[in-house]
Coordinates of C-alpha atoms and ligand atoms in Angstrom, one line a residue:
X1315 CA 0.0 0.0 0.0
X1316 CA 1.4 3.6 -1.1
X1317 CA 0.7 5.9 1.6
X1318 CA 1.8 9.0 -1.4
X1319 CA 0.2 8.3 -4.6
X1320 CA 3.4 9.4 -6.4
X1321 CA 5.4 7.9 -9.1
X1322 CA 8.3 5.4 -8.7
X1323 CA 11.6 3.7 -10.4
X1324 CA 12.2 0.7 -10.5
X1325 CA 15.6 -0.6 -9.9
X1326 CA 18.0 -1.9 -12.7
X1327 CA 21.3 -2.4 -12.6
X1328 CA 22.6 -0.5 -15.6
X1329 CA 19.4 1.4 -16.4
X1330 CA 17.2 3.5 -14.5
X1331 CA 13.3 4.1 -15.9
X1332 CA 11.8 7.1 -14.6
X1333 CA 7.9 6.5 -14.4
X1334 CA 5.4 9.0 -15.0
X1335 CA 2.1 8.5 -13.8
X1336 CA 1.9 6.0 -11.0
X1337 CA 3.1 3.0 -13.5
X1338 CA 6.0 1.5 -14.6
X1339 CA 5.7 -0.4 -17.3
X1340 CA 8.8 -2.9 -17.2
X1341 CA 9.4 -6.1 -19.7
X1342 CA 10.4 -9.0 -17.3
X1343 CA 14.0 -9.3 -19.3
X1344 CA 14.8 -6.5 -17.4
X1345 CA 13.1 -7.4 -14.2
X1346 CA 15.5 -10.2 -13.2
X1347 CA 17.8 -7.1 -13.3
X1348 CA 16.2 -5.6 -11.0
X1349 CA 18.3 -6.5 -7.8
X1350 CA 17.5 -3.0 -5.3
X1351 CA 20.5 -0.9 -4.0
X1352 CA 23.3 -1.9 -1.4
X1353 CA 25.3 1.1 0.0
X1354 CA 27.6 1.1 3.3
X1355 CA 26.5 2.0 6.9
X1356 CA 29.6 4.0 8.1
X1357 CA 30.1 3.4 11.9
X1358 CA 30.2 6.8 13.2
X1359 CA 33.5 5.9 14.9
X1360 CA 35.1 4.5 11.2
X1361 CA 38.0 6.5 9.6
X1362 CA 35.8 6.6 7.0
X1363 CA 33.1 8.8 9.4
X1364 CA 33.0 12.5 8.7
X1365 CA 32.8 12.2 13.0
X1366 CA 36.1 10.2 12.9
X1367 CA 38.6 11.6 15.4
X1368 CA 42.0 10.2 16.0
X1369 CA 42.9 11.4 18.9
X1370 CA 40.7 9.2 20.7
X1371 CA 40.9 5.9 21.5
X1372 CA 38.9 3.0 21.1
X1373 CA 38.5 2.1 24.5
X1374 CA 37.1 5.4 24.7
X1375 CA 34.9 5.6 21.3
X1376 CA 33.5 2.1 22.7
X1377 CA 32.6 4.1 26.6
X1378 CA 30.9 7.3 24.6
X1379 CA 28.1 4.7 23.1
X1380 CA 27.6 3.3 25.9
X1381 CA 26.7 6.4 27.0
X1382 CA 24.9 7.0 24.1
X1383 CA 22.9 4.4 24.5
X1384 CA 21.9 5.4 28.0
X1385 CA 20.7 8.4 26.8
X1386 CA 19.1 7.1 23.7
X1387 CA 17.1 4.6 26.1
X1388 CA 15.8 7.6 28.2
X1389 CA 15.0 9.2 25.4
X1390 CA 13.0 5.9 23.4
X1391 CA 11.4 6.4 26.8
X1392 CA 9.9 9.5 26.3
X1393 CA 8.9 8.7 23.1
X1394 CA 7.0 5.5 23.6
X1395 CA 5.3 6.7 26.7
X1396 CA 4.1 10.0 25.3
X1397 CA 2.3 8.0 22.2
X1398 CA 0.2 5.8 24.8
X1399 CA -0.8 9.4 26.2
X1400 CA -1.3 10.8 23.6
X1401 CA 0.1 13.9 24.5
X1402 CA -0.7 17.1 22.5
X1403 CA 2.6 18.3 22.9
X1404 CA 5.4 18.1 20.5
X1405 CA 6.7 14.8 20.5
X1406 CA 10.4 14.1 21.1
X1407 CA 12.6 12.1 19.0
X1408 CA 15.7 9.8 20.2
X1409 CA 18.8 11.6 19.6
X1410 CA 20.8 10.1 17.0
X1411 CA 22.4 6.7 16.3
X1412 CA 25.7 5.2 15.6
X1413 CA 25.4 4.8 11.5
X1414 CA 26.0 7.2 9.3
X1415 CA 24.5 6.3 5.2
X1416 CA 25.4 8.4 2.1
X1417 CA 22.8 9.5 -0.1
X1418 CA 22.3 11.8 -3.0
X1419 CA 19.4 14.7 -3.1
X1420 CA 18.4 16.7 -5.7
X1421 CA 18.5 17.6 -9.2
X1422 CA 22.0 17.9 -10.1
X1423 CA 22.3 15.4 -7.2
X1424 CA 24.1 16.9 -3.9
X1425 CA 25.8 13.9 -1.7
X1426 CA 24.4 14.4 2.2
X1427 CA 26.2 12.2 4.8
X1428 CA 23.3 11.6 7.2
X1429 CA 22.3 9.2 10.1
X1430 CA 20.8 6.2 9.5
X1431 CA 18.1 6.4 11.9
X1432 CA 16.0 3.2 12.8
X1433 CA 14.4 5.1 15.6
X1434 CA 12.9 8.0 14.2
X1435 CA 10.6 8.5 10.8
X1436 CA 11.0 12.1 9.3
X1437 CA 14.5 12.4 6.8
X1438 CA 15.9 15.6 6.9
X1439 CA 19.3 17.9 5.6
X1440 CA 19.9 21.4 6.9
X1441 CA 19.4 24.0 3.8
X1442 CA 20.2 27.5 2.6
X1443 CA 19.5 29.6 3.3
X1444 CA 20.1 29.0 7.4
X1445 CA 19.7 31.6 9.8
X1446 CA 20.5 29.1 12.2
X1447 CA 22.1 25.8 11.4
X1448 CA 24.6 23.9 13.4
X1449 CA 28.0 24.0 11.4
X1450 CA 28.9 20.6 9.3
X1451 CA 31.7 20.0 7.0
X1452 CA 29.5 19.4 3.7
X1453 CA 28.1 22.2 2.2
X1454 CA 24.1 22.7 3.2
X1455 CA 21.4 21.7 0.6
X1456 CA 20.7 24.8 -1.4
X1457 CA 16.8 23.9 -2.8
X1458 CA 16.8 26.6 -5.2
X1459 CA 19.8 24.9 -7.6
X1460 CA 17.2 22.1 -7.5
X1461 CA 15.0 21.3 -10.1
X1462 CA 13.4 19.0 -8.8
X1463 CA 12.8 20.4 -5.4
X1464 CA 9.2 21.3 -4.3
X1465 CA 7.3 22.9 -1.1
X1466 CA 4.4 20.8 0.4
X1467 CA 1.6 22.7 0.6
X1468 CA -0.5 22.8 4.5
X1469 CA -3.4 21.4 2.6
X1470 CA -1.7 18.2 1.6
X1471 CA -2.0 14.8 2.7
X1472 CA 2.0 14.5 3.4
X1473 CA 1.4 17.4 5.6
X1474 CA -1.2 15.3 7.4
X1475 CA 0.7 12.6 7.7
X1476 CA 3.3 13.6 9.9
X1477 CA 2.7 11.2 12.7
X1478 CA 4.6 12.9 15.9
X1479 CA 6.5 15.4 14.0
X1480 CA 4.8 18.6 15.1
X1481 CA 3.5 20.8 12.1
X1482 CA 2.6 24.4 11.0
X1483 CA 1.8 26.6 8.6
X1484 CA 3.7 29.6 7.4
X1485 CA 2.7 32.8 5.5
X1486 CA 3.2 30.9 2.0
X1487 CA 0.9 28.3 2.7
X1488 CA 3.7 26.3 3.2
X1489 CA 3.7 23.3 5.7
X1490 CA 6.4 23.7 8.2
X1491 CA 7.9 20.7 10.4
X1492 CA 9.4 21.1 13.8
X1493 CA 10.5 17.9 15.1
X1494 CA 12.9 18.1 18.9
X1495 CA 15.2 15.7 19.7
X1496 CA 15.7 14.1 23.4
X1497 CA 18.3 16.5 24.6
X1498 CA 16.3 19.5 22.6
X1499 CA 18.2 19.4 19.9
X1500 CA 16.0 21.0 17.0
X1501 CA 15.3 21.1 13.4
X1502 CA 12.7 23.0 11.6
X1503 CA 11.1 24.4 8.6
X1504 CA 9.7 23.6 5.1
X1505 CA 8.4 20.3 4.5
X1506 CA 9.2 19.4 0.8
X1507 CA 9.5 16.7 -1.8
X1508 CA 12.8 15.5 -3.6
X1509 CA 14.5 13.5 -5.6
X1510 CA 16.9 11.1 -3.7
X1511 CA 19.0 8.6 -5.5
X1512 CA 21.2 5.8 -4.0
X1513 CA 24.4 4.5 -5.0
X1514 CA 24.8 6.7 -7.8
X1515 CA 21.8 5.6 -9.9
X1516 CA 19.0 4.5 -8.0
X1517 CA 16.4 7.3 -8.2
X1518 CA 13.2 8.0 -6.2
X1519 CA 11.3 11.2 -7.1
X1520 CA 9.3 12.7 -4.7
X1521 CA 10.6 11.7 -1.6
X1522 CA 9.0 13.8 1.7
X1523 CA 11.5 15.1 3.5
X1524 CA 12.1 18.0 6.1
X1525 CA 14.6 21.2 4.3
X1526 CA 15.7 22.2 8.1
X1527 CA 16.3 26.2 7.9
X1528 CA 16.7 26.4 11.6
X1529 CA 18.6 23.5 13.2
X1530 CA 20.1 23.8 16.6
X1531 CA 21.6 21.7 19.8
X1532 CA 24.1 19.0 20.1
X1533 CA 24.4 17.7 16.3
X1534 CA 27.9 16.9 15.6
X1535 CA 29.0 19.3 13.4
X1536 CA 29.3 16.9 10.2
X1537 CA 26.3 15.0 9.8
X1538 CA 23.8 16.8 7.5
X1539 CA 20.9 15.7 8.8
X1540 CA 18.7 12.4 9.5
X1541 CA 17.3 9.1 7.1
X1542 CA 14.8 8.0 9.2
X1543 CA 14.2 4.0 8.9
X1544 CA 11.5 3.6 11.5
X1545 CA 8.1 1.7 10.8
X1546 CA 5.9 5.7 10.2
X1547 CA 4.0 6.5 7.5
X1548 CA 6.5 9.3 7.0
X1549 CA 9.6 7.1 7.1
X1550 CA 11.8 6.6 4.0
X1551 CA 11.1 2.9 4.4
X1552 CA 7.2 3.5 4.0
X1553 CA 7.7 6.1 1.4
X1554 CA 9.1 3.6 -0.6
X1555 CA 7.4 0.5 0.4
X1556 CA 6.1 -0.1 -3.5
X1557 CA 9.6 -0.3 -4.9
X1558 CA 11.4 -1.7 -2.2
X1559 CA 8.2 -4.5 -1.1
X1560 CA 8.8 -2.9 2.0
X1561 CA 12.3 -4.6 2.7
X1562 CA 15.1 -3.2 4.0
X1563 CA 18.2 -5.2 5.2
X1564 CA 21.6 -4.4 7.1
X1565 CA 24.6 -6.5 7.9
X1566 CA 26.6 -5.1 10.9
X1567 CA 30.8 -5.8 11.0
X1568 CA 32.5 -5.9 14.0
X1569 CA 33.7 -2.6 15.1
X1570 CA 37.7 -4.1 14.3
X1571 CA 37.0 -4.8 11.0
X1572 CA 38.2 -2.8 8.2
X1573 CA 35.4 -3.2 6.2
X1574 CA 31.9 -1.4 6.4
X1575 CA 28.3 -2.5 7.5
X1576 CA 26.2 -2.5 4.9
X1577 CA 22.7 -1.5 4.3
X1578 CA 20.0 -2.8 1.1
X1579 CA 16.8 -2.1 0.1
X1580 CA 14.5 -3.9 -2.2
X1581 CA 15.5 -7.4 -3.3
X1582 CA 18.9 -6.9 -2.3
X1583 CA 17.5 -6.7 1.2
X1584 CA 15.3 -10.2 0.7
X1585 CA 17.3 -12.5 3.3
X1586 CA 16.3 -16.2 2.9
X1587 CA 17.3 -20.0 2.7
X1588 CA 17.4 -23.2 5.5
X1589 CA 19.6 -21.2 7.8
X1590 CA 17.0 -17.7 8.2
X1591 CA 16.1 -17.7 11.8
X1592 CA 12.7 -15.4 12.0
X1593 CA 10.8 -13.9 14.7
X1594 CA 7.4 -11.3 13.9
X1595 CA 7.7 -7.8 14.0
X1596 CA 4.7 -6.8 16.7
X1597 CA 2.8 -3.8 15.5
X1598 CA 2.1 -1.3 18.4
X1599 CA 0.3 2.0 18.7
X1600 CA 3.9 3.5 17.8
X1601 CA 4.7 2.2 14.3
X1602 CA 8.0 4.2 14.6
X1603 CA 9.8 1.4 16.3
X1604 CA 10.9 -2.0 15.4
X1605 CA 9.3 -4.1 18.2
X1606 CA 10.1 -7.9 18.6
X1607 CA 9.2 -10.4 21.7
X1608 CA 11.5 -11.9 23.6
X1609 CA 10.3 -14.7 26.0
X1610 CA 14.2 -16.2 27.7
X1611 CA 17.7 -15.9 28.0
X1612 CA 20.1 -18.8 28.1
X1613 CA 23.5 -18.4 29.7
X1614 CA 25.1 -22.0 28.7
X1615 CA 22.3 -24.5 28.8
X1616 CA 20.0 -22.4 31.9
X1617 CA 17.3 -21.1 30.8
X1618 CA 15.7 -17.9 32.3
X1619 CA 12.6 -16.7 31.7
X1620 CA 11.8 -13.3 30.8
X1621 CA 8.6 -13.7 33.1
X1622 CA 10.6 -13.9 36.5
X1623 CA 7.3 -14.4 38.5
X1624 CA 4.5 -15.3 37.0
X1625 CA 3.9 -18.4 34.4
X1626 CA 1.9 -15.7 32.0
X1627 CA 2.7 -15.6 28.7
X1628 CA 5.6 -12.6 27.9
X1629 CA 4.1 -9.5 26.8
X1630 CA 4.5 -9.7 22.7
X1631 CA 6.7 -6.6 21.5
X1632 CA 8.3 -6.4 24.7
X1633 CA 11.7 -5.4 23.2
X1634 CA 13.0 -2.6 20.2
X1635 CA 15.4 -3.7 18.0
X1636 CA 17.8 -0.8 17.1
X1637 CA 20.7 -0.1 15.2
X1638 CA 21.5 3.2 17.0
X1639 CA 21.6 2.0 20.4
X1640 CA 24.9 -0.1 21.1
X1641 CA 24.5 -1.7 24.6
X1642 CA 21.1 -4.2 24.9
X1643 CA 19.2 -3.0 28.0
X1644 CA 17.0 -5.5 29.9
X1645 CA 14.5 -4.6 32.7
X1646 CA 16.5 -4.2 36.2
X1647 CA 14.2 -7.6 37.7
X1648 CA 15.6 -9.8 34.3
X1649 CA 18.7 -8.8 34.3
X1650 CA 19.7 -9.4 37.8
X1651 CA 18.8 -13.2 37.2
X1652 CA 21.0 -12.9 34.2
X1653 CA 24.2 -11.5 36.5
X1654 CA 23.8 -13.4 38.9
X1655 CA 23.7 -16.5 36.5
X1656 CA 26.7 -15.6 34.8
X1657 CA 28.5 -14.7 38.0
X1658 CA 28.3 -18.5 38.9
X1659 CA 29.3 -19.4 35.5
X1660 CA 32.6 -17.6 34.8
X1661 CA 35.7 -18.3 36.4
X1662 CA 37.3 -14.8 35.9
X1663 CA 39.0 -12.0 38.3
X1664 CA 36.0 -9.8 39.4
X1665 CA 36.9 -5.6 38.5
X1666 CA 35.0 -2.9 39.5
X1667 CA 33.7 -1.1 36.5
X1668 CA 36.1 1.5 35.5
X1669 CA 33.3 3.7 33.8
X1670 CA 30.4 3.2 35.0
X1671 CA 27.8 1.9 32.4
X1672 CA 28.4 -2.0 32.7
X1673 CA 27.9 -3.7 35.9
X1674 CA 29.7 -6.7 35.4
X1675 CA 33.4 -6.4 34.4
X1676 CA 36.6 -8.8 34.6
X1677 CA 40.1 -9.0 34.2
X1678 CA 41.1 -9.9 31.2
X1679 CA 43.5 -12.7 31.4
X1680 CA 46.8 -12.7 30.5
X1681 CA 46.1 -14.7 27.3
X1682 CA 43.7 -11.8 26.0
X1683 CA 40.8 -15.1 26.1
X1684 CA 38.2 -14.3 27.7
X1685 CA 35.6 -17.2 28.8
X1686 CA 32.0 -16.9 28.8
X1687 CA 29.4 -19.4 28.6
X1688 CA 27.3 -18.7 25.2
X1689 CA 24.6 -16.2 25.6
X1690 CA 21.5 -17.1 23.7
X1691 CA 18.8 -14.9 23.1
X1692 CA 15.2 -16.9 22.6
X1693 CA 12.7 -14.4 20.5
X1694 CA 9.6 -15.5 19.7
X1695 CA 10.0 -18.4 17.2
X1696 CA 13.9 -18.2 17.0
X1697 CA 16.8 -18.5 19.1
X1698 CA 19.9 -16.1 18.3
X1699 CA 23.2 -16.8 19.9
X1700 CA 24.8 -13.6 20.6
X1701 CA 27.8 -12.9 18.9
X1702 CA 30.4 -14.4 21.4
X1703 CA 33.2 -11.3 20.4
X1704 CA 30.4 -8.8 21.6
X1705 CA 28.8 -9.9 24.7
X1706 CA 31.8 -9.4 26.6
X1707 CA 34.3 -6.3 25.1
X1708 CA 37.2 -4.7 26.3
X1709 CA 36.4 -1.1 27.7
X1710 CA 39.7 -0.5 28.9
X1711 CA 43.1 -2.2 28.5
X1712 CA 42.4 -5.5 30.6
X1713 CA 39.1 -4.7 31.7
X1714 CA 36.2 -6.5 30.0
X1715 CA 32.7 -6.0 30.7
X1716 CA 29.2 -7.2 30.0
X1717 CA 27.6 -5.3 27.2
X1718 CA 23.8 -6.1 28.2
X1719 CA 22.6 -4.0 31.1
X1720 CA 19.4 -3.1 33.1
X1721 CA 17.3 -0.6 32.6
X1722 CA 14.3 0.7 34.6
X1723 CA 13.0 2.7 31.1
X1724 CA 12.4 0.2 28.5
X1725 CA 14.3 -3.0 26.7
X1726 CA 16.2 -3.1 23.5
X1727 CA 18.3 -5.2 21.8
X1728 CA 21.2 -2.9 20.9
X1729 CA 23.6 -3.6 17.6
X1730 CA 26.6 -4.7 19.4
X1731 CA 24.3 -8.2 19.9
X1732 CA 23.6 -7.9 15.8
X1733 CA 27.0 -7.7 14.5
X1734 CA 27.2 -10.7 12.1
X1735 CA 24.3 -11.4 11.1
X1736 CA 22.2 -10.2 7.7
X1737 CA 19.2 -8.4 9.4
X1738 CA 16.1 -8.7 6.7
X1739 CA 13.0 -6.3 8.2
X1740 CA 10.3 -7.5 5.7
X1741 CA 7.5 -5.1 6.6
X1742 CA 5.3 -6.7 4.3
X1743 CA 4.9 -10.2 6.1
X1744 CA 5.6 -8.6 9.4
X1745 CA 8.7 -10.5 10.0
X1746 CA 12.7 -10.1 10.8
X1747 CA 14.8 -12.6 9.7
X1748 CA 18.4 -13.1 10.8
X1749 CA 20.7 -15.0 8.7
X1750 CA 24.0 -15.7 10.5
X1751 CA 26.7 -13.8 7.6
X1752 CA 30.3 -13.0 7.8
X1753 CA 29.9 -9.2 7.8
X1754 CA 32.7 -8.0 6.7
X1755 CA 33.2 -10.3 3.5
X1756 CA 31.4 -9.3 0.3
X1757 CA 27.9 -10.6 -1.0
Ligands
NAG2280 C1 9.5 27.1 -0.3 O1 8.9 27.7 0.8 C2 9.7 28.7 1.4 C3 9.0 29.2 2.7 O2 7.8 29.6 2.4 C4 10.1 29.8 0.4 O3 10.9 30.7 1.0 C5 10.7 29.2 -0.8 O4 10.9 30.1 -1.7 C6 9.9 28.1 -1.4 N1 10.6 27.4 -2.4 C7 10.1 27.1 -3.6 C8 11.0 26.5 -4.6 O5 9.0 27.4 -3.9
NAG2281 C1 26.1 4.4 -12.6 O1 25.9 4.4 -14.0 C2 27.1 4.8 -14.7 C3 26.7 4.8 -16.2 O2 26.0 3.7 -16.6 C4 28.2 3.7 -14.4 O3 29.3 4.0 -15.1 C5 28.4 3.7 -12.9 O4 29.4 2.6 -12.6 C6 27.1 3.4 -12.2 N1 27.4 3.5 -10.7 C7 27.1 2.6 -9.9 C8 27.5 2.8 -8.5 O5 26.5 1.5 -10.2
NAG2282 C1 42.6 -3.3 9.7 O1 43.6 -2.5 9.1 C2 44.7 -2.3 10.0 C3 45.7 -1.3 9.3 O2 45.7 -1.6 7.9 C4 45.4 -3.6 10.4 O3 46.4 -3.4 11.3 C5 44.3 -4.5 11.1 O4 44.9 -5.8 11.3 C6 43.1 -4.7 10.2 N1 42.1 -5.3 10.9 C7 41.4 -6.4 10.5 C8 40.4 -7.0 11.4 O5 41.7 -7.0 9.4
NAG2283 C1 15.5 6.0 32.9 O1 15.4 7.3 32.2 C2 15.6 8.4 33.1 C3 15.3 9.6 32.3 O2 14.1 9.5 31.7 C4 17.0 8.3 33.6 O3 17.2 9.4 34.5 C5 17.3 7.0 34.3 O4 18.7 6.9 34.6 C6 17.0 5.8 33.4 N1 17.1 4.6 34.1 C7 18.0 3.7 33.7 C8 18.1 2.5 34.5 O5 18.7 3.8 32.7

């Protein structure tokens, strides 16, 4: 179902149609071409990440997402809470992830290095002119060398559609967005449509997204703006669900690796075969998050329940899963089983934790091996072994600690726990499907 009645291209790998009207007409020689796009997720901590900085280490690039996460969780929080309300005020939005994504807007095309955001819906860049925008390496989007750039009118349905993006209405008839992030970090202003292409030559006219004239607070000073990859009507995933069958995929390296995460759309981002493991995407009254159920935890072969006390079934969609969050938080009552569980089962040097987010840290012995029992993850129809590598990482030279952690706020299963394996959301048939892949090696 198209949420925008607009036209659409189809992907091909040497060709690209443009369709007028809302119809491509495609002969089906051409449609086994048609493969989708695959473009790398930069880790914001990568040399090759416009936030790259050298002079810090990666003990210390690994402690600031933790603390990220922490802050992202609150913030989730807010979020989710405020939609059961339904609070008339302006919503919040999580502050930014961990991924950065490359994409091209515009008419000539204008590269924008933005965050790849599974936890928020609306895309936007900062434009010209900016009385106030937050300073980023790239030069800003300047609509008026655009072609193909076009205001939204108050009266449309896209301006209607902006679930929990606050909206107005200027002088010129022209809908304005205003959308706050967690730590009240703005952007605001004209709400317009675009042409964004991927990978070079991948098109998609008539993409909503938000031309931020007035962005201010803690953006880092060279991301241009946000993708947002949430489950909203307004979210780039929705916007394209016709071309792309509403399938988007990413494949996480390990945060040592030299190569880069990668994300796909369309059939690129179809992940099947004998070894899929697949649990259902649980639609809530948010459709901005990804929510999955969770029912256990095994630590070796001990099974704990996620229901400590009671024999109920678990709640469905009691857990997000998030690419912008790196640490997986549990609630405080879980959790504490989990410690205490592993406690009994590692025979390691306790340390105290030297930074604070962790609560269960080691020494790391002398042979730099580290022994924990596996750490298996039982969703709803699938069980996930956590990557091994992750579940236990060095935050400081000879101090490893456990990288799941309670919160009191809400649970999600952060992207340190989804390194290595092909992550297929098929919105379509309500389903993610992990595929245990190499990351880093190609397709
Ligand atoms: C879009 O709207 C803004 C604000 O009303 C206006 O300044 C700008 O000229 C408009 N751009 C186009 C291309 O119509
Ligand atoms: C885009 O198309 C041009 C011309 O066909 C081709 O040379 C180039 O390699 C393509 N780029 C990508 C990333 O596929
Ligand atoms: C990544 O590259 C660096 C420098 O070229 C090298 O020292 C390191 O071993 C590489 N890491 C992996 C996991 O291949
Ligand atoms: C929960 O969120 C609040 C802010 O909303 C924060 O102060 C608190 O530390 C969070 N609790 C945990 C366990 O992270």
């Amino acid at each position: 179902m198209a949420f925008y009645n607009k036209p659409f291209s189809f992907f091909l790998s040497n060709l690209i149609l443009s369709c007028f009207a809302s119809v491509c007409l495609i002969s089906s020689s051409e449609k086994t071409k048609n493969s989708g796009v695959t473009i790398d997720l930069i880790h914001r901590d990568s040399p090759l990440s416009p936030f790259y900085d050298s002079s810090i280490t990666q003990f210390e690039q690994l402690r600031n997402s933790f603390r990220r996460s922490l802050l992202r969780q609150s913030f989730l929080k807010t979020v989710h809470s405020r939609s059961t309300l339904e609070s008339p005020e302006a919503p919040l939005t999580p502050i930014v992830g961990e991924y950065l994504m490359k994409i091209n807007i515009g008419t000539p095309p204008v590269e924008v290095v933005a965050v790849a955001d599974t936890g928020s819906d609306l895309t936007w860049t900062q434009c010209t002119p900016c009385p106030e925008c937050y300073k980023q390496k790239a030069p800003l989007f300047e609509p008026r060398k655009s072609k193909t750039y076009t205001n939204i009118s108050c009266s449309s349905q896209q301006c209607q559609d902006l679930d929990y993006v606050y909206t107005d209405c200027d002088d010129k008839n022209v809908c304005v967005y205003d959308t706050t992030y967690g730590d009240s970090s703005t952007s605001r202003k004209d709400l317009a449509l675009e042409t964004f292409t991927f990978d070079e030559n991948v098109t998609f006219p008539n993409v909503v997204f938000g031309c931020g004239h007035d962005n201010y607070g803690t953006f880092k000073e060279t991301a241009s703006g946000i993708i947002g990859l949430g489950g909203g009507r307004v979210s780039i995933v929705k916007q394209l669900e016709k071309s792309i069958g509403g399938r988007f995929s990413y494949c996480l390296t390990t945060l040592d690796s030299n190569a880069s995460s990668k994300i796909s759309f369309g059939p690129n981002a179809i992940v099947k075969g004998p070894k899929v493991l697949s649990t259902p995407l649980v639609k809530k009254s948010l459709d901005t998050f990804y929510y999955l159920t969770l029912e256990a935890i095994s630590i070796g072969n001990k099974r704990l329940e996620h229901n400590l006390f009671s024999k109920a079934p678990v709640q469905e969609g009691n857990i997000i899963i998030d690419s912008g969050t790196t640490l997986t938080l549990l609630p405080q009552s879980f959790y504490n089983k989990l410690e205490s569980t592993l406690v009994k089962a590692i025979n390691a040097t306790p340390m105290s934790n030297p930074q604070g987010t962790s609560k269960l840290c080691y020494k790391l012995p002398t042979n730099g091996k580290f022994n924990s029992p596996p750490i298996i993850a039982h969703f709803k129809g699938t069980d996930l072994v956590l990557p091994q590598e992750n579940t236990f990482v060095e935050v400081e030279k000879g101090v490893v600690c456990l990288t799941l952690v309670p919160s009191d706020n809400i649970s999600i299963f952060g992207n340190l726990h989804q390194v290595n394996y092909l992550i297929g959301y098929d919105l379509e048939n309500g389903k993610l499907n992990f595929l245990p892949t190499d990351c880093s090696k190609p397709k």
